[in-house]
Structures are given as C-alpha cells and as structure tokens.
Amino acid sequence: MSVYDKNNVFAKILRGEIPNKTVYEDEFVLAFYDVSPRAKVHVLVIPRGEYTDIYDFAQNAPLTLQTGFWNGVCNTVEKLGLRNNFRTIANTGRGSGQSVMHFHIHIMSDERFTEDF
Ligand code: AMP
C-alpha cells in the first residue's frame, strides 16, 4: 500500500498554499486547470481526501466521498460544456506516469468549450 505524502502539490493546493485556476468546487472535490495543458481543455479533478491513486480511493474512501467525487466530475464536465465530448485519464503508479500522488482524474478535450469563465 502506498503512503500518502501530505506535502504533495495537490495537498498544498487543497490547503490553499499554492494557487490554482478553479473550474468547480464543492465539499467533496476541487477541479482546476492543469498547469501544463496537453489538450485545448485540460482540467484535473481531485477529491478532498488523502488518497494516493484511484485504487486507494476506490478501496478506502467512504461511499459519501466516492459518490460526491463522481458527482463533482459530472458537474465539472457540465460546467465545461463537454457532456458528450471528453476523455478521462487516471494514471496510477509511477510506472504509468503518475507524478502527483494524490488521486486525480484528467478531463481532456480538444474541442472548444461552450461557456466563458
Ligand atoms: P499525473 O502525471 O497523472 O500525476 O498528472 C499530474 C498533473 O498535474 C500533470 O499533468 C501536471 O501538469 C499537473 N500539475 C502539476 N502541478 C500542478 C499545479 N501546481 N497546478 C496545476 N496542475 C499541476
């Protein structure tokens, strides 16, 4: 089991120690623009909880947080106007390319989104 590092960059973002460009937030999630976008729209959604990756989250997060997380993903997608046009990625483990060990979903789309921020 991987150990959660409270000093990872997303933990710092959740604590307000590092700024972010927020797209959507509620009591369960924070969604913000990726600092190095690899698509026209590239947003990360993270849960407000200490989980290293999707496996840790699925196995150990309380169901209220799991439900709240996926609801937050949907609300983020709606806000971006991407309901029928987006890709999700959840890199898991260093071998996959995961660089930040706080569970996150990449939401990516190469189409222009329909709402202004
Ligand atoms: P992964 O490689 O799946 O762990 O994805 C981590 C993502 O976090 C990368 O796409 C980075 O560009 C992004 N990232 C790292 N630091 C920040 C930051 N301070 N604000 C926004 N995105 C970040």
PDB file of C-alpha atoms and ligand atoms in Angstrom:
ATOM      1  CA  MET A   1       0.000   0.000   0.000  1.00  0.00           C
ATOM      2  CA  SER A   2       1.413   3.407  -0.921  1.00  0.00           C
ATOM      3  CA  VAL A   3       1.748   6.013   1.799  1.00  0.00           C
ATOM      4  CA  TYR A   4       0.115   9.394   1.289  1.00  0.00           C
ATOM      5  CA  ASP A   5       2.560  12.324   1.345  1.00  0.00           C
ATOM      6  CA  LYS A   6       0.827  15.352   2.876  1.00  0.00           C
ATOM      7  CA  ASN A   7       3.291  17.648   1.089  1.00  0.00           C
ATOM      8  CA  ASN A   8       2.359  16.652  -2.465  1.00  0.00           C
ATOM      9  CA  VAL A   9       1.436  19.590  -4.688  1.00  0.00           C
ATOM     10  CA  PHE A  10      -2.301  18.825  -4.760  1.00  0.00           C
ATOM     11  CA  ALA A  11      -2.438  18.605  -0.964  1.00  0.00           C
ATOM     12  CA  LYS A  12      -0.877  22.081  -0.939  1.00  0.00           C
ATOM     13  CA  ILE A  13      -3.476  23.311  -3.435  1.00  0.00           C
ATOM     14  CA  LEU A  14      -6.279  21.929  -1.241  1.00  0.00           C
ATOM     15  CA  ARG A  15      -4.803  23.745   1.775  1.00  0.00           C
ATOM     16  CA  GLY A  16      -4.602  26.976  -0.231  1.00  0.00           C
ATOM     17  CA  GLU A  17      -0.798  27.081  -0.079  1.00  0.00           C
ATOM     18  CA  ILE A  18      -0.445  27.053  -3.887  1.00  0.00           C
ATOM     19  CA  PRO A  19      -2.803  28.966  -6.211  1.00  0.00           C
ATOM     20  CA  ASN A  20      -4.938  27.235  -8.819  1.00  0.00           C
ATOM     21  CA  LYS A  21      -7.354  28.181 -11.589  1.00  0.00           C
ATOM     22  CA  THR A  22     -10.544  26.690 -10.212  1.00  0.00           C
ATOM     23  CA  VAL A  23     -13.231  25.411 -12.571  1.00  0.00           C
ATOM     24  CA  TYR A  24     -15.558  23.878  -9.987  1.00  0.00           C
ATOM     25  CA  GLU A  25     -15.520  23.061  -6.286  1.00  0.00           C
ATOM     26  CA  ASP A  26     -17.783  21.714  -3.589  1.00  0.00           C
ATOM     27  CA  GLU A  27     -17.366  19.915  -0.275  1.00  0.00           C
ATOM     28  CA  PHE A  28     -16.071  16.757  -1.975  1.00  0.00           C
ATOM     29  CA  VAL A  29     -13.913  17.916  -4.910  1.00  0.00           C
ATOM     30  CA  LEU A  30     -11.776  20.640  -6.387  1.00  0.00           C
ATOM     31  CA  ALA A  31     -11.431  20.918 -10.179  1.00  0.00           C
ATOM     32  CA  PHE A  32      -8.782  23.181 -11.700  1.00  0.00           C
ATOM     33  CA  TYR A  33      -6.875  23.741 -14.944  1.00  0.00           C
ATOM     34  CA  ASP A  34      -3.734  21.686 -15.476  1.00  0.00           C
ATOM     35  CA  VAL A  35      -0.671  23.937 -15.341  1.00  0.00           C
ATOM     36  CA  SER A  36       0.822  22.190 -18.414  1.00  0.00           C
ATOM     37  CA  PRO A  37      -2.196  21.520 -20.648  1.00  0.00           C
ATOM     38  CA  ARG A  38      -1.886  18.734 -23.196  1.00  0.00           C
ATOM     39  CA  ALA A  39      -5.284  19.412 -24.809  1.00  0.00           C
ATOM     40  CA  LYS A  40      -7.347  22.515 -25.585  1.00  0.00           C
ATOM     41  CA  VAL A  41      -9.207  21.841 -22.372  1.00  0.00           C
ATOM     42  CA  HIS A  42      -7.247  20.032 -19.667  1.00  0.00           C
ATOM     43  CA  VAL A  43      -8.698  20.007 -16.164  1.00  0.00           C
ATOM     44  CA  LEU A  44      -7.886  17.936 -13.086  1.00  0.00           C
ATOM     45  CA  VAL A  45     -10.483  16.821 -10.548  1.00  0.00           C
ATOM     46  CA  ILE A  46      -9.274  15.821  -7.084  1.00  0.00           C
ATOM     47  CA  PRO A  47     -11.153  14.607  -4.011  1.00  0.00           C
ATOM     48  CA  ARG A  48     -10.879  16.415  -0.700  1.00  0.00           C
ATOM     49  CA  GLY A  49      -9.274  13.424   0.981  1.00  0.00           C
ATOM     50  CA  GLU A  50      -5.907  11.738   1.324  1.00  0.00           C
ATOM     51  CA  TYR A  51      -5.826   9.013  -1.354  1.00  0.00           C
ATOM     52  CA  THR A  52      -2.762   8.294  -3.455  1.00  0.00           C
ATOM     53  CA  ASP A  53      -4.482   6.915  -6.571  1.00  0.00           C
ATOM     54  CA  ILE A  54      -7.733   5.535  -7.995  1.00  0.00           C
ATOM     55  CA  TYR A  55      -7.151   2.117  -6.435  1.00  0.00           C
ATOM     56  CA  ASP A  56      -6.584   3.570  -2.964  1.00  0.00           C
ATOM     57  CA  PHE A  57      -9.636   5.814  -3.436  1.00  0.00           C
ATOM     58  CA  ALA A  58     -11.922   3.008  -4.635  1.00  0.00           C
ATOM     59  CA  GLN A  59     -10.830   0.663  -1.855  1.00  0.00           C
ATOM     60  CA  ASN A  60     -10.677   3.074   1.074  1.00  0.00           C
ATOM     61  CA  ALA A  61     -12.743   6.232   0.574  1.00  0.00           C
ATOM     62  CA  PRO A  62     -16.152   6.360   2.283  1.00  0.00           C
ATOM     63  CA  LEU A  63     -19.066   5.962  -0.127  1.00  0.00           C
ATOM     64  CA  THR A  64     -20.252   9.524   0.506  1.00  0.00           C
ATOM     65  CA  LEU A  65     -16.917  10.815  -0.777  1.00  0.00           C
ATOM     66  CA  GLN A  66     -16.875   8.390  -3.718  1.00  0.00           C
ATOM     67  CA  THR A  67     -20.372   9.453  -4.757  1.00  0.00           C
ATOM     68  CA  GLY A  68     -19.507  13.100  -4.171  1.00  0.00           C
ATOM     69  CA  PHE A  69     -16.346  12.764  -6.233  1.00  0.00           C
ATOM     70  CA  TRP A  70     -18.076  11.350  -9.319  1.00  0.00           C
ATOM     71  CA  ASN A  71     -20.859  13.877  -8.958  1.00  0.00           C
ATOM     72  CA  GLY A  72     -18.156  16.568  -8.871  1.00  0.00           C
ATOM     73  CA  VAL A  73     -16.612  15.133 -12.039  1.00  0.00           C
ATOM     74  CA  CYS A  74     -20.009  15.371 -13.752  1.00  0.00           C
ATOM     75  CA  ASN A  75     -20.574  18.925 -12.517  1.00  0.00           C
ATOM     76  CA  THR A  76     -17.130  19.890 -13.823  1.00  0.00           C
ATOM     77  CA  VAL A  77     -17.872  18.358 -17.211  1.00  0.00           C
ATOM     78  CA  GLU A  78     -21.217  20.184 -17.359  1.00  0.00           C
ATOM     79  CA  LYS A  79     -19.549  23.466 -16.438  1.00  0.00           C
ATOM     80  CA  LEU A  80     -17.011  22.984 -19.214  1.00  0.00           C
ATOM     81  CA  GLY A  81     -19.798  22.182 -21.691  1.00  0.00           C
ATOM     82  CA  LEU A  82     -18.216  18.833 -22.522  1.00  0.00           C
ATOM     83  CA  ARG A  83     -21.091  16.444 -21.772  1.00  0.00           C
ATOM     84  CA  ASN A  84     -20.626  14.379 -24.930  1.00  0.00           C
ATOM     85  CA  ASN A  85     -17.051  15.123 -25.750  1.00  0.00           C
ATOM     86  CA  PHE A  86     -14.293  14.436 -23.270  1.00  0.00           C
ATOM     87  CA  ARG A  87     -11.673  11.883 -22.266  1.00  0.00           C
ATOM     88  CA  THR A  88     -10.663  10.873 -18.743  1.00  0.00           C
ATOM     89  CA  ILE A  89      -7.327   9.515 -17.588  1.00  0.00           C
ATOM     90  CA  ALA A  90      -6.294   8.345 -14.137  1.00  0.00           C
ATOM     91  CA  ASN A  91      -2.597   7.491 -14.153  1.00  0.00           C
ATOM     92  CA  THR A  92      -1.882   5.034 -11.370  1.00  0.00           C
ATOM     93  CA  GLY A  93       1.614   4.493 -10.016  1.00  0.00           C
ATOM     94  CA  ARG A  94       4.981   5.889 -11.101  1.00  0.00           C
ATOM     95  CA  GLY A  95       5.223   3.256 -13.838  1.00  0.00           C
ATOM     96  CA  SER A  96       2.128   4.698 -15.519  1.00  0.00           C
ATOM     97  CA  GLY A  97       3.460   8.238 -15.457  1.00  0.00           C
ATOM     98  CA  GLN A  98       1.647   9.358 -12.318  1.00  0.00           C
ATOM     99  CA  SER A  99       3.708  12.250 -10.983  1.00  0.00           C
ATOM    100  CA  VAL A 100       1.445  13.626  -8.233  1.00  0.00           C
ATOM    101  CA  MET A 101       0.479  11.040  -5.657  1.00  0.00           C
ATOM    102  CA  HIS A 102      -2.922  12.471  -4.791  1.00  0.00           C
ATOM    103  CA  PHE A 103      -5.723  10.752  -6.728  1.00  0.00           C
ATOM    104  CA  HIS A 104      -6.828  12.842  -9.699  1.00  0.00           C
ATOM    105  CA  ILE A 105      -8.807  12.455 -12.897  1.00  0.00           C
ATOM    106  CA  HIS A 106      -7.649  14.251 -16.023  1.00  0.00           C
ATOM    107  CA  ILE A 107     -10.531  15.628 -18.095  1.00  0.00           C
ATOM    108  CA  MET A 108      -9.355  16.451 -21.592  1.00  0.00           C
ATOM    109  CA  SER A 109     -10.999  17.685 -24.769  1.00  0.00           C
ATOM    110  CA  ASP A 110      -9.685  19.114 -27.981  1.00  0.00           C
ATOM    111  CA  GLU A 111     -12.960  20.798 -28.856  1.00  0.00           C
ATOM    112  CA  ARG A 112     -13.674  24.362 -27.835  1.00  0.00           C
ATOM    113  CA  PHE A 113     -15.839  24.559 -24.772  1.00  0.00           C
ATOM    114  CA  THR A 114     -19.086  26.437 -24.848  1.00  0.00           C
ATOM    115  CA  GLU A 115     -19.029  28.564 -21.722  1.00  0.00           C
ATOM    116  CA  ASP A 116     -16.893  31.517 -20.703  1.00  0.00           C
ATOM    117  CA  PHE A 117     -15.142  31.736 -17.362  1.00  0.00           C
TER     118      PHE A 117
HETATM  119  P1  AMP B   1      -0.112  12.780 -13.437  1.00  0.00           P
HETATM  120  O1  AMP B   1       1.097  12.715 -14.327  1.00  0.00           O
HETATM  121  O2  AMP B   1      -1.226  11.911 -13.871  1.00  0.00           O
HETATM  122  O3  AMP B   1       0.269  12.574 -11.979  1.00  0.00           O
HETATM  123  O4  AMP B   1      -0.667  14.254 -13.557  1.00  0.00           O
HETATM  124  C1  AMP B   1      -0.262  15.318 -12.761  1.00  0.00           C
HETATM  125  C2  AMP B   1      -0.642  16.572 -13.477  1.00  0.00           C
HETATM  126  O5  AMP B   1      -0.579  17.652 -12.554  1.00  0.00           O
HETATM  127  C3  AMP B   1       0.278  16.945 -14.655  1.00  0.00           C
HETATM  128  O6  AMP B   1      -0.498  16.989 -15.836  1.00  0.00           O
HETATM  129  C4  AMP B   1       0.829  18.318 -14.266  1.00  0.00           C
HETATM  130  O7  AMP B   1       0.934  19.171 -15.364  1.00  0.00           O
HETATM  131  C5  AMP B   1      -0.198  18.807 -13.257  1.00  0.00           C
HETATM  132  N1  AMP B   1       0.273  19.754 -12.266  1.00  0.00           N
HETATM  133  C6  AMP B   1       1.401  19.678 -11.522  1.00  0.00           C
HETATM  134  N2  AMP B   1       1.472  20.738 -10.684  1.00  0.00           N
HETATM  135  C7  AMP B   1       0.368  21.487 -10.905  1.00  0.00           C
HETATM  136  C8  AMP B   1      -0.144  22.710 -10.360  1.00  0.00           C
HETATM  137  N3  AMP B   1       0.512  23.365  -9.404  1.00  0.00           N
HETATM  138  N4  AMP B   1      -1.311  23.190 -10.832  1.00  0.00           N
HETATM  139  C9  AMP B   1      -1.990  22.522 -11.802  1.00  0.00           C
HETATM  140  N5  AMP B   1      -1.567  21.379 -12.350  1.00  0.00           N
HETATM  141  C10 AMP B   1      -0.408  20.861 -11.911  1.00  0.00           C
END
